[in-house]
Tab-separated table of N, CA and C in Angstrom:
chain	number	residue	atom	x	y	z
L	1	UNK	N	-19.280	32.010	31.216
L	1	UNK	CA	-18.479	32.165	30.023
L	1	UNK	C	-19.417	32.262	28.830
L	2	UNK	N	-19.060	33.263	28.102
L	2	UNK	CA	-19.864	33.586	26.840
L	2	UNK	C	-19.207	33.887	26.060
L	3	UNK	N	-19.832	33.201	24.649
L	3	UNK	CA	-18.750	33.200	23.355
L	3	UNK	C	-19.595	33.767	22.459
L	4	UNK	N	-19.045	34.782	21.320
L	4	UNK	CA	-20.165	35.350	20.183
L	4	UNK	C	-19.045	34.806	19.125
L	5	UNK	N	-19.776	34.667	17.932
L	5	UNK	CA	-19.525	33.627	16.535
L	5	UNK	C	-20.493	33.003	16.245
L	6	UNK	N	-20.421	32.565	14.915
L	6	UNK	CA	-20.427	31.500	14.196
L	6	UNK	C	-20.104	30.312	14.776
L	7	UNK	N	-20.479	29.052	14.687
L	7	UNK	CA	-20.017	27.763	14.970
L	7	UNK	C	-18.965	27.351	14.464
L	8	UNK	N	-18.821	27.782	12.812
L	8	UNK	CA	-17.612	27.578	12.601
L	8	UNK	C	-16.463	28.134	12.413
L	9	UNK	N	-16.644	29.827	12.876
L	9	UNK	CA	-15.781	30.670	13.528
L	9	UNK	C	-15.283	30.262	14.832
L	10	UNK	N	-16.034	29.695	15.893
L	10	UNK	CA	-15.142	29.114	17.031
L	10	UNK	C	-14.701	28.330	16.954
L	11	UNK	N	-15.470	27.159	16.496
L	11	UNK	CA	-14.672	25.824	15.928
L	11	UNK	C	-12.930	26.049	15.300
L	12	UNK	N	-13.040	26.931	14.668
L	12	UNK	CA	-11.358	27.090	13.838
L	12	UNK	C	-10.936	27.402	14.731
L	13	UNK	N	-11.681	28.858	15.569
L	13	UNK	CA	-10.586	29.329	16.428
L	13	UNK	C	-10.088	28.336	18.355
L	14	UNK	N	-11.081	28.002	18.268
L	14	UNK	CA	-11.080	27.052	19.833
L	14	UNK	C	-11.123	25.522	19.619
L	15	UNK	N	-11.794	25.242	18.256
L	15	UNK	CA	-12.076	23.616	18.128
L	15	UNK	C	-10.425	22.660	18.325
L	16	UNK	N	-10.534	21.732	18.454
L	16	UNK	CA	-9.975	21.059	18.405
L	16	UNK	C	-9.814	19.818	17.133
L	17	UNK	N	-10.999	20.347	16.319
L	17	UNK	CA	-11.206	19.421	14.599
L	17	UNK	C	-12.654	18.872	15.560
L	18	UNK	N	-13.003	17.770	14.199
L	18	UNK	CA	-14.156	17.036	14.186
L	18	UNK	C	-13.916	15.417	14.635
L	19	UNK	N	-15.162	15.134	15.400
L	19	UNK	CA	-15.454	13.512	15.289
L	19	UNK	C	-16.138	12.934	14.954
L	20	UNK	N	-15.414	11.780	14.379
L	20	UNK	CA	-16.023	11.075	13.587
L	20	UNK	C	-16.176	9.502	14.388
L	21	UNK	N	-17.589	9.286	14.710
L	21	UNK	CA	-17.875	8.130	15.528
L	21	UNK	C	-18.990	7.301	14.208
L	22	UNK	N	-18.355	5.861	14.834
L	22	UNK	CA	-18.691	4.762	13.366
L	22	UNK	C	-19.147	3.798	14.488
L	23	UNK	N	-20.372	3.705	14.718
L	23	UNK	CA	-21.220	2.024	15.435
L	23	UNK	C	-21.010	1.078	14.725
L	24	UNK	N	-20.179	-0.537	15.153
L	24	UNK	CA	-20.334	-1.493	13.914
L	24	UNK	C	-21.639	-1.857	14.599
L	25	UNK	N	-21.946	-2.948	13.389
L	25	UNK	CA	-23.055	-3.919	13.711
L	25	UNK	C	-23.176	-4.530	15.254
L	26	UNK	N	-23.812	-5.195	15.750
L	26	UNK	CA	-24.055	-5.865	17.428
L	26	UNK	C	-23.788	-7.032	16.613
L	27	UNK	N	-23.174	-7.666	17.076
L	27	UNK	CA	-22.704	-9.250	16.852
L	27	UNK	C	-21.542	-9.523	15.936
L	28	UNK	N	-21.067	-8.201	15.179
L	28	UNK	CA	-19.994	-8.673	14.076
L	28	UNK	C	-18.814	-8.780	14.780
L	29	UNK	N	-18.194	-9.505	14.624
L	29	UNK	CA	-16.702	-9.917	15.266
L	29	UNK	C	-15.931	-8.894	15.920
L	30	UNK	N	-16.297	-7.591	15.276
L	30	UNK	CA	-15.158	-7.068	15.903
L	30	UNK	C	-16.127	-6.056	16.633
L	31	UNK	N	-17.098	-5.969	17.049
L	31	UNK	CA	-17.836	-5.096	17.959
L	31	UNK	C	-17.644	-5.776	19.047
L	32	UNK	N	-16.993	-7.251	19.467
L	32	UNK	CA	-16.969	-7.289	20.723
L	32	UNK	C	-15.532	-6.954	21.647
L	33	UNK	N	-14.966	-7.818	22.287
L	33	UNK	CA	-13.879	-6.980	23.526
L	33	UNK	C	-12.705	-7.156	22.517
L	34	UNK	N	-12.605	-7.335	21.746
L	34	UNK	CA	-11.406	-7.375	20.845
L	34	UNK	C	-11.285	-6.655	19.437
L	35	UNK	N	-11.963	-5.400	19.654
L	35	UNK	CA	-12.256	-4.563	18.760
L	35	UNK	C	-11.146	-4.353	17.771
L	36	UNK	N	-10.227	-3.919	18.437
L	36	UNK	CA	-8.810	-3.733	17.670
L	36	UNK	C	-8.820	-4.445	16.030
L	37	UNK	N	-8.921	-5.924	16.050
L	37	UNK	CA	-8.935	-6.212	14.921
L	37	UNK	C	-9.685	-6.314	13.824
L	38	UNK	N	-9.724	-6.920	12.912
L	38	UNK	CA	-10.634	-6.762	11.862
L	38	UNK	C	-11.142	-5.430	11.321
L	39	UNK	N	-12.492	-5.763	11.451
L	39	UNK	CA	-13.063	-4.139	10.327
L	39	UNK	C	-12.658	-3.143	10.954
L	40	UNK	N	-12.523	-3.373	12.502
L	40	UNK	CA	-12.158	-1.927	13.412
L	40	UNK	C	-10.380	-1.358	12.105
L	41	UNK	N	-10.075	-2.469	12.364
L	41	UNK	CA	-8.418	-1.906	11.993
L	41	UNK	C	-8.414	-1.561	10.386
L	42	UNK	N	-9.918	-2.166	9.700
L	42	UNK	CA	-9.968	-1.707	8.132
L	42	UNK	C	-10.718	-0.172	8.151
L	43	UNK	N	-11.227	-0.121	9.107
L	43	UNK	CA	-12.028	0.712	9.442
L	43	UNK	C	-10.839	2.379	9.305
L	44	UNK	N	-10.133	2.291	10.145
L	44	UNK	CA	-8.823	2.742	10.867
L	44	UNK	C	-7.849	3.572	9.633
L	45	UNK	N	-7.664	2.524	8.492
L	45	UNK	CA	-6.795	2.418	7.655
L	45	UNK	C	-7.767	3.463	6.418
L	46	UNK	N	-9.295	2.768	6.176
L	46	UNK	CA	-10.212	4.130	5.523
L	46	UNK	C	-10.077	5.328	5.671
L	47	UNK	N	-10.344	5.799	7.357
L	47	UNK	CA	-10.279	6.991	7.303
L	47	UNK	C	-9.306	7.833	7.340
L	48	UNK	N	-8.026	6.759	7.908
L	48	UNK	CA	-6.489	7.547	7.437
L	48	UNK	C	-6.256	7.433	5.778
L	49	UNK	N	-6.740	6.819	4.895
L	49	UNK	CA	-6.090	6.782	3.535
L	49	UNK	C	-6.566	8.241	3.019
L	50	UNK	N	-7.865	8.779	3.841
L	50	UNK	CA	-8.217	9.922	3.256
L	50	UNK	C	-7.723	11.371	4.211
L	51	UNK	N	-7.530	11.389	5.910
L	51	UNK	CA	-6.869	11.888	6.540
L	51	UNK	C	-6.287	11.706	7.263
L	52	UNK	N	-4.565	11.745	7.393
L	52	UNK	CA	-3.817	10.884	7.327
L	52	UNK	C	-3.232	11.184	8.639
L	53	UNK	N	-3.707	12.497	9.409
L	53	UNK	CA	-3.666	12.715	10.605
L	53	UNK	C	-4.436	12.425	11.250
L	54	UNK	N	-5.436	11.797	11.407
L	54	UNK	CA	-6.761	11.320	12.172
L	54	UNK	C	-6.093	10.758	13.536
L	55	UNK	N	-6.467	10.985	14.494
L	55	UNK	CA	-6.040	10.417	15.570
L	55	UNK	C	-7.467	9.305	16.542
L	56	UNK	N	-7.170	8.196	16.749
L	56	UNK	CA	-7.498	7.392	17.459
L	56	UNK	C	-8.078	7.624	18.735
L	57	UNK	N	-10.028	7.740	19.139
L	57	UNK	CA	-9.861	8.360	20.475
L	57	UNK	C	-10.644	7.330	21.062
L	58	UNK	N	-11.658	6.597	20.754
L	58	UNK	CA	-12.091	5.340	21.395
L	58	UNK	C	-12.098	4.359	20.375
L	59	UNK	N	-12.130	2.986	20.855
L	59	UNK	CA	-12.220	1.544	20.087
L	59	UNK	C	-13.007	0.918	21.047
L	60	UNK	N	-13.802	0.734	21.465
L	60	UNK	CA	-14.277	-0.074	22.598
L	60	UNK	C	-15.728	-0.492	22.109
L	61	UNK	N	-16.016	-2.148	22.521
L	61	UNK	CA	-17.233	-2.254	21.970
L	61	UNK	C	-17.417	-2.411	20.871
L	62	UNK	N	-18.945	-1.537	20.429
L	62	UNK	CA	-19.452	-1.394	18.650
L	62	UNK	C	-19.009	-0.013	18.366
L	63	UNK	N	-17.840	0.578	19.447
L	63	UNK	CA	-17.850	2.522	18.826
L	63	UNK	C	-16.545	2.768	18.429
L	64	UNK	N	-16.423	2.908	17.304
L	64	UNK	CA	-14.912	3.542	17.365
L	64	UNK	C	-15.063	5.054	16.766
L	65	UNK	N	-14.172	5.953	17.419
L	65	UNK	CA	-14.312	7.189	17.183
L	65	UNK	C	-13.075	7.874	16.683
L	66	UNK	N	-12.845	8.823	15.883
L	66	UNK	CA	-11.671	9.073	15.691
L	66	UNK	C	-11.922	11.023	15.600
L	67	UNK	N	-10.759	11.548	16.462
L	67	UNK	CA	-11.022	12.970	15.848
L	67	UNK	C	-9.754	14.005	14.252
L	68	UNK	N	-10.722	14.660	13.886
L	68	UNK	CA	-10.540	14.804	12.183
L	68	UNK	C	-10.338	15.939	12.315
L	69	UNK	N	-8.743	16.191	11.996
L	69	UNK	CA	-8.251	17.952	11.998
L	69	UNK	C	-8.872	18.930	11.374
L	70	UNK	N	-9.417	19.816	11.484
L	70	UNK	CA	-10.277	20.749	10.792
L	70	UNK	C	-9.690	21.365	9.389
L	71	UNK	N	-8.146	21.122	9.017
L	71	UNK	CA	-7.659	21.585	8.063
L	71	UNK	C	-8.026	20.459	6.871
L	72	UNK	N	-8.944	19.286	7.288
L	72	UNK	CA	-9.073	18.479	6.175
L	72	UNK	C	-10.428	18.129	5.657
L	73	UNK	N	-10.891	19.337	6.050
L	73	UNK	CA	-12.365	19.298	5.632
L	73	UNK	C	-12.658	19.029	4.303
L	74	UNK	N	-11.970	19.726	3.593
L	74	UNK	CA	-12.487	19.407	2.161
L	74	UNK	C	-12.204	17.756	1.505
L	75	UNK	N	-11.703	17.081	2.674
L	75	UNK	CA	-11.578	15.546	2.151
L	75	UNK	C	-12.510	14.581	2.705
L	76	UNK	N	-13.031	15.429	3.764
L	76	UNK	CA	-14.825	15.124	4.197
L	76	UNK	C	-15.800	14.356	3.124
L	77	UNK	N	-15.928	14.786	2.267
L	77	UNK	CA	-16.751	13.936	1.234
L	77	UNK	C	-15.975	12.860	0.250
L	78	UNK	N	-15.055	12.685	0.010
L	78	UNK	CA	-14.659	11.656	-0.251
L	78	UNK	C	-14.648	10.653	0.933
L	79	UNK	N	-14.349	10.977	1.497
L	79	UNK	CA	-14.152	9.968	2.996
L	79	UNK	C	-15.442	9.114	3.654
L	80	UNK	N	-16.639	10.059	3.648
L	80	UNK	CA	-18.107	9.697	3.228
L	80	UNK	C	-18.356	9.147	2.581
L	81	UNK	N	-18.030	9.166	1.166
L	81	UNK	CA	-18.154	8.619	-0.318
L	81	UNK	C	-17.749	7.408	0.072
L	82	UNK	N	-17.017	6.571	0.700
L	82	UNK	CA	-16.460	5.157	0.680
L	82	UNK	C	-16.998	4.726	1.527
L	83	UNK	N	-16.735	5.571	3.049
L	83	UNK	CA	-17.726	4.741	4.309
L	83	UNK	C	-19.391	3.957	3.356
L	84	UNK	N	-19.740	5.229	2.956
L	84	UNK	CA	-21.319	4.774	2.190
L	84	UNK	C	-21.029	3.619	1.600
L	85	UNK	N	-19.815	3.775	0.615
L	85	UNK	CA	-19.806	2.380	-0.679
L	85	UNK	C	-19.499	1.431	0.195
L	86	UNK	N	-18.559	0.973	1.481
L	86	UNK	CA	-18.174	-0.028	2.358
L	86	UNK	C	-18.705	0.007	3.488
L	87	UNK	N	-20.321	0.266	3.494
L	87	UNK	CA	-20.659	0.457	4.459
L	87	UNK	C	-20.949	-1.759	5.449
L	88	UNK	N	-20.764	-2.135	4.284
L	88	UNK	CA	-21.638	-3.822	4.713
L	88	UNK	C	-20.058	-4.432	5.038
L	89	UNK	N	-19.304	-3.958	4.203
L	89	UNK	CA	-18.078	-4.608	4.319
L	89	UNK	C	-17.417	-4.366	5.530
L	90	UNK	N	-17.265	-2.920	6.077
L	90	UNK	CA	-16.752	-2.554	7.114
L	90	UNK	C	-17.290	-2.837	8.262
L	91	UNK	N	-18.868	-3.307	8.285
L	91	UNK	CA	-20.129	-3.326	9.182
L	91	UNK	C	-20.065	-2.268	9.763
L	92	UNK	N	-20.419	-1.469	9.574
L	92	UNK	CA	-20.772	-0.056	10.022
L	92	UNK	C	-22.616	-0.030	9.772
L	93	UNK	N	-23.088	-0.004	11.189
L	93	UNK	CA	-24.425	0.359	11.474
L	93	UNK	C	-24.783	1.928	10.963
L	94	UNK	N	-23.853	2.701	11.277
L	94	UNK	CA	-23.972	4.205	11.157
L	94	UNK	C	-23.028	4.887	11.718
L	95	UNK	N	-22.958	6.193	11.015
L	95	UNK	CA	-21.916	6.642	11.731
L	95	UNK	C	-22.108	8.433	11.556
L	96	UNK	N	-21.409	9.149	12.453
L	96	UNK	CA	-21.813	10.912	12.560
L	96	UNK	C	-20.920	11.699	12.914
Protein backbone atom coordinates (compact mmCIF):
# COMPACT_ATOMS: atom_id res chain seq x y z
CA UNK A 1 0.00 0.00 0.00
CA UNK A 2 1.22 3.37 -1.12
CA UNK A 3 0.00 6.75 -0.33
CA UNK A 4 1.22 10.18 -2.17
CA UNK A 5 0.52 13.60 -0.05
CA UNK A 6 1.42 15.73 2.29
CA UNK A 7 1.17 14.55 5.93
CA UNK A 8 -1.31 16.79 6.45
CA UNK A 9 -3.21 16.13 3.34
CA UNK A 10 -3.67 12.46 4.53
CA UNK A 11 -4.06 13.19 7.93
CA UNK A 12 -7.49 15.27 7.01
CA UNK A 13 -8.25 12.91 4.53
CA UNK A 14 -7.56 9.30 6.41
CA UNK A 15 -6.50 10.67 9.97
CA UNK A 16 -8.49 10.04 12.56
CA UNK A 17 -7.33 13.70 14.55
CA UNK A 18 -4.32 13.97 16.87
CA UNK A 19 -2.85 12.55 20.21
CA UNK A 20 -2.25 14.01 22.79
CA UNK A 21 -0.23 11.84 25.45
CA UNK A 22 0.63 13.67 29.00
CA UNK A 23 3.33 11.42 31.42
CA UNK A 24 2.52 12.52 35.11
CA UNK A 25 5.32 12.57 37.45
CA UNK A 26 6.52 8.71 38.96
CA UNK A 27 5.28 8.88 42.42
CA UNK A 28 2.45 11.59 42.24
CA UNK A 29 -0.75 10.15 43.45
CA UNK A 30 -2.37 9.76 40.60
CA UNK A 31 0.30 8.03 38.34
CA UNK A 32 -0.39 5.02 40.25
CA UNK A 33 -3.39 2.15 39.74
CA UNK A 34 -5.94 4.67 40.50
CA UNK A 35 -5.26 7.07 37.90
CA UNK A 36 -8.77 8.11 37.31
CA UNK A 37 -8.65 10.59 40.06
CA UNK A 38 -7.04 13.63 40.88
CA UNK A 39 -4.77 15.53 38.36
CA UNK A 40 -5.64 12.66 35.86
CA UNK A 41 -9.43 13.93 36.11
CA UNK A 42 -8.02 17.85 36.28
CA UNK A 43 -6.01 16.88 33.67
CA UNK A 44 -9.23 15.56 31.60
CA UNK A 45 -11.36 18.64 32.33
CA UNK A 46 -8.08 21.07 30.75
CA UNK A 47 -8.06 19.60 27.71
CA UNK A 48 -11.86 19.38 27.27
CA UNK A 49 -12.37 23.16 28.46
CA UNK A 50 -10.37 23.85 25.30
CA UNK A 51 -11.67 20.75 23.04
CA UNK A 52 -14.66 19.74 24.05
CA UNK A 53 -14.76 16.67 21.89
CA UNK A 54 -11.56 15.09 23.00
CA UNK A 55 -12.13 11.59 23.56
CA UNK A 56 -10.50 9.45 26.32
CA UNK A 57 -8.07 6.64 24.96
CA UNK A 58 -5.70 5.50 27.79
CA UNK A 59 -5.48 6.40 31.70
CA UNK A 60 -3.28 3.81 32.97
CA UNK A 61 -0.27 4.32 35.10
CA UNK A 62 1.80 7.80 34.53
CA UNK A 63 0.07 7.97 30.67
CA UNK A 64 -2.96 9.42 29.91
CA UNK A 65 -3.70 9.96 26.33
CA UNK A 66 -6.45 11.54 24.70
CA UNK A 67 -7.24 11.77 20.83
CA UNK A 68 -7.92 15.59 19.42
CA UNK A 69 -10.32 16.02 16.38
CA UNK A 70 -8.44 17.59 13.67
CA UNK A 71 -11.18 20.29 13.21
CA UNK A 72 -9.72 21.89 16.46
CA UNK A 73 -6.49 22.64 15.59
CA UNK A 74 -6.49 26.11 15.85
CA UNK A 75 -7.26 25.67 19.72
CA UNK A 76 -3.93 23.72 19.81
CA UNK A 77 -2.06 26.62 21.25
CA UNK A 78 -4.12 27.77 23.74
CA UNK A 79 -4.45 24.35 25.09
CA UNK A 80 -0.48 24.24 25.20
CA UNK A 81 -0.52 27.65 26.65
CA UNK A 82 -2.05 26.23 30.04
CA UNK A 83 -0.64 22.63 30.02
CA UNK A 84 2.87 24.87 30.10
CA UNK A 85 1.34 27.41 32.84
CA UNK A 86 -0.09 24.08 34.96
CA UNK A 87 2.45 22.14 34.17
CA UNK A 88 3.59 21.47 38.36
CA UNK A 89 0.05 21.64 39.30
CA UNK A 90 -1.25 19.03 37.01
CA UNK A 91 2.22 17.03 37.44
CA UNK A 92 2.77 16.56 34.08
CA UNK A 93 6.46 15.30 33.39
CA UNK A 94 5.85 16.01 29.62
CA UNK A 95 3.73 15.61 27.21
CA UNK A 96 3.50 15.24 22.88
Amino acid sequence: LQCCGSSLFLKSRFGAGYRITCARRRGSPSSGSHAASGSSSQLTEVIRKHIPDAELLTDIGAEHSMRLPLQHVSRFPDLFAELDKRKEELEIEHYG
